[in-house]
Amino acid sequence: MARSTAGGFGTGTEGSEPTERRWLKRLGLRCARRRSARTYITGLLIALLLPMLVFSAFAMFRMSERERLADRRDLESTARALSAVMDLKMEKAVAALGALAISHALEAGEIPRFYAKARQVAAAHQGWILLANPDGMGIFTTREPLGRPPRLLKSAAIVRTVVQTHSIQISGVFVGATSTVPQVSAYVPVMRGDQVSYVLLMSFNMRELSQALLDQNLPPDWTVQVMDRGHHVIARNRPMDASEPIAEWSPPEGARDTFIVRDDRGEEAMAALARSKFTGWSLAVMIPRSEIYSPFYRSLAELGVSAGVLLLLGVAVAALIGRSIARPMRGLSVAAAALGRGDPLPSIATPVSELHDVMTALAAAAGQLREQSRERSAAEAAMRRSEQRFRDIAETSGDWIWESDTKHRLTYFSKTSSDVFGRDPRELLGHARWEFDTGNDGEFWAAHRSTLEAHLPFRQLRYSLIGRDGKTVHYCVSGRPVFGETGEFQGYRGTATNETEAVEARAKVERAETLLQDALDSISAGVLIFDADDRLIMANEAWHQIYRTLISRDLDGDSSIGKTFEEGLREGIAAGQYAAAVGCEEEWVAERLRLHRSGTVSLEQQVGDRWLLMIDRPMRNGGVAGLRVDITELKRAQAALQASEERLDRAQRIAGIGSFELDVASGQYTWSKEMFRIRGFPEDAPQPTMSSLVRTIHEEDFPKVHAWLKQLREGGEPSAVEFRIHRPDGEERIINSEGRAIRDDKGAVAKVIGTAQDLTDARRTEQARQELERQLRHSQKLEALGTLAGGIAHDLNNTLVPVVAITKLALKRAGEDAQMKQYLGLIKDAGDRARDLVKRVLAFSRNDRAEKREFSIADVACEALAMLRATLPSTIALVSDIRPVPTFVGDPTQIHQIVVNLVTNAMHAIGGNTGTISVSLTPMIDPARQKPATIRLVVSDTGCGMDEATARRIFEPFFTTKGVGEGTGLGLSVVHGIITGHGGTIRVESRPGHGARFIIDLPTASDERIPFVAKAPAA
């Protein structure tokens, strides 16, 4: 409500001009536009600051130009330095290839050894090496196993250029025949005289070259790329994918040193170009222009911020000064306007007395005006508050207010929106509710009309009507009768609520619950839903069937609904269905509850004679959803499968045959347990792959195993292959393997299955059998020779007896005849030597049996060594290690003869050279009984040694390596006969040029240990 006061400035409008301007016109005052004092002060401050800011901007621009010139020079230096890095990598590769080119293995044609060395060099340079002949045929590459057939290189033209020019060549980017990855190569000729016999090349893929740039730790927004002579990008300062196509890039035509280009992100960049004289490649370094100009922009921004701050400070100072001048004057205008509107006058403090007097007069006038309008304003305000209170309640309430007359016809609605009624509310005015109802029968409205006729209040009457859009609208109405001042009935007044959304929501919930229950009942597995209190609120029919079958056989219906998870567990324990809980019920229940409430659980549990897979998952409302799957048949199948696998494992272990299955596509093996045992791996080791088994195959047998497996993978049917392997513990075994290819539906080989058998023990048994047969034949030969030699020796001995006896008698009767004595002495010496020979033959034939007794071998060995030490030449040293040993039962003379024969044989083996003869006697302890089992006598020398063929025959009678007249060949045969006659064994270890070592093992006299102190041999 607008009001005005005579003589004041009102707030009403006439046209579009403000009231203050109209009053000025009425008074004849000019309304010219004038600026405030603060505006003039601010302009003066800006005029002072502006020249200083312009000069700062000019100085900053000149300084940024000098910085950009320095940046260009740094960019050119960086390009040259990075180009040198790429040259260094290729120079190292060329140097490594040059070192390989003069390798002795390559010169000698030892390709496998040269291949191994080339792999080491290639690994050190993160590349791969290829050896090619002058025609460009690749002999091998370190990326593939040795033995692949030669193939023509795609870079054969460069190889021929190297051959023709005898010079090093650096290629551009290309895709080779042995790799689908783009690569660059360095080519080095291998010279033999004036001819090129081979060409070595080291290749790098673009990712490895890019790594050299990545290692420089350049800023991430810099772009560095290397181009070959054909302008192909071969390296970047960011990782390059092997599948990335080969890009091309060339500098703008006429570009020199530094120039402007667009980088791979499409941004303008300052670029510098450096070209390598060694490789012929170009290297470009690109820095975004934004980075180069960023110092200038940053300085400009700093200048702008500084200027803005100065201007703000100046404006603030100007505002303070202007405000101190203009505030008292403006206060008068504000006070006059407030007086015109009837508002309280503001309190203005001013040091000007005239202004103070004017403000005092205005305050007095304002007081009078307020007193006059206070009474009228109070009445109007009370009415407005009452009306507004009713309006706010009616408009903001979710319900609406209605009224009806004495005939119960609707006369008023607080809301007129059709969204509330479903139709125009004016259609309802003048009509009763039952005239529009479609959802209730006559009895419903008859009862309601009885209430209305009785003038009784009613609450929550629910009915529905059809809206204009054809949809049903649901209402809930409450009302009470209205009576006049004299008590006459005037109608009803009440509230109504649109419940359509709530009714439809309840219907949707009911339909959703029905649909959910039907869906759950269609699932064959048991489904449970627990609320936040862990009570079962929903379950499908499958769970009810499981519950009735396993937990409560005598109960029908939904017997588990409403029970907590813990109550269900304890019911199962009481029914005896949880065998795992017997004897530890509380602990079992606590652990099961912990798993259930932990948030996520999936476990297999036996309930009675059935197995259930139990899965629990938390829900957002704090409840838990569970799934119970009967996996009894699956568990039985697993048990049957496990039993079958155990039977197969037992059968394979008994037969000593393992089985394997190879997936051709992935190269993954699947081994049986016996296969793990045969190959020496633990049974819990991961299944191997083809690549992991390569190093376990003996290097000499790998080619045939590779060819056998290749034939199987190609669908062939090769015969069994026999090869050697190295177990993880280093033991070498012999394996026999058979295989068969399995094809898929398309006819391609998908798998290779086969068996493997360890033949090591069988081979060793066969070797042992052959050795026993050889020893048997040797023994039979010795026995036959011994029998023959014994007969001859007896006859010869009978012949020599009269010769020796008569010679001795003739010597006694020869008198002083010296010549006769000389002749007879020669005859006697020859007879003695013949008799000694007969004794040896008899000893060999074992016909001359000696009497055995218990004695100390150590004593006999010390006596024999003391005697022999004096007979050995000074060039031969005799070293003895005689330790206390148990007593021995045998012939001391024959043992003495063993020592003498072996030492003498060692002396002959050394001959006139300087050497050493070592004799040791030690007890061999049985670990099980901790007592001596045998006595070991070892005689070794540093003589000429012998080969394997000679070592097999040295114990044969009459076999000797000495010249005619130097030996009879019976010494070692006699030693062999003596040792075997005493129940011992003898063996020899020897190699040509490394001496010989005779090892003799003799049985002890008893199980008791009999210590003694051995006699030291005389010096």
Tab-separated table of N, CA and C in Angstrom, residues 1-5 369-384:
chain	number	residue	atom	x	y	z
A	1	MET	N	0.851	-1.190	0.000
A	1	MET	CA	0.000	0.000	0.000
A	1	MET	C	0.876	1.226	0.000
A	2	ALA	N	0.806	2.066	-1.065
A	2	ALA	CA	1.674	3.244	-1.178
A	2	ALA	C	1.085	4.397	-0.396
A	3	ARG	N	1.969	5.132	0.201
A	3	ARG	CA	1.536	6.330	0.910
A	3	ARG	C	2.568	7.416	0.692
A	4	SER	N	2.135	8.708	0.874
A	4	SER	CA	3.034	9.858	0.707
A	4	SER	C	2.766	10.865	1.802
A	5	THR	N	3.714	11.711	2.047
A	5	THR	CA	3.612	12.737	3.090
A	5	THR	C	3.848	14.090	2.442
A	369	LEU	N	4.930	12.216	11.789
A	369	LEU	CA	4.332	11.340	10.777
A	369	LEU	C	4.157	9.913	11.307
A	370	ARG	N	5.089	9.399	12.012
A	370	ARG	CA	5.002	8.036	12.551
A	370	ARG	C	3.855	7.935	13.545
A	371	GLU	N	3.612	8.944	14.347
A	371	GLU	CA	2.538	8.897	15.337
A	371	GLU	C	1.169	8.854	14.673
A	372	GLN	N	1.049	9.555	13.541
A	372	GLN	CA	-0.237	9.588	12.846
A	372	GLN	C	-0.576	8.260	12.171
A	373	SER	N	0.419	7.586	11.637
A	373	SER	CA	0.136	6.360	10.870
A	373	SER	C	0.230	5.080	11.707
A	374	ARG	N	0.607	5.209	12.996
A	374	ARG	CA	0.821	3.986	13.784
A	374	ARG	C	-0.489	3.238	14.014
A	375	GLU	N	-1.576	3.976	14.332
A	375	GLU	CA	-2.832	3.307	14.654
A	375	GLU	C	-3.382	2.573	13.431
A	376	ARG	N	-3.401	3.248	12.270
A	376	ARG	CA	-3.912	2.586	11.058
A	376	ARG	C	-3.045	1.403	10.651
A	377	SER	N	-1.787	1.514	10.770
A	377	SER	CA	-0.879	0.415	10.396
A	377	SER	C	-1.069	-0.808	11.284
A	378	ALA	N	-1.335	-0.575	12.569
A	378	ALA	CA	-1.514	-1.711	13.481
A	378	ALA	C	-2.729	-2.534	13.094
A	379	ALA	N	-3.845	-1.872	12.764
A	379	ALA	CA	-5.066	-2.591	12.379
A	379	ALA	C	-4.851	-3.376	11.082
A	380	GLU	N	-4.262	-2.720	10.101
A	380	GLU	CA	-4.012	-3.423	8.832
A	380	GLU	C	-3.071	-4.617	9.011
A	381	ALA	N	-2.090	-4.462	9.830
A	381	ALA	CA	-1.132	-5.568	10.044
A	381	ALA	C	-1.789	-6.761	10.690
A	382	ALA	N	-2.677	-6.554	11.661
A	382	ALA	CA	-3.358	-7.671	12.322
A	382	ALA	C	-4.212	-8.446	11.332
A	383	MET	N	-4.909	-7.701	10.467
A	383	MET	CA	-5.738	-8.376	9.458
A	383	MET	C	-4.873	-9.178	8.483
A	384	ARG	N	-3.812	-8.577	8.050
A	384	ARG	CA	-2.947	-9.301	7.096
A	384	ARG	C	-2.352	-10.561	7.722
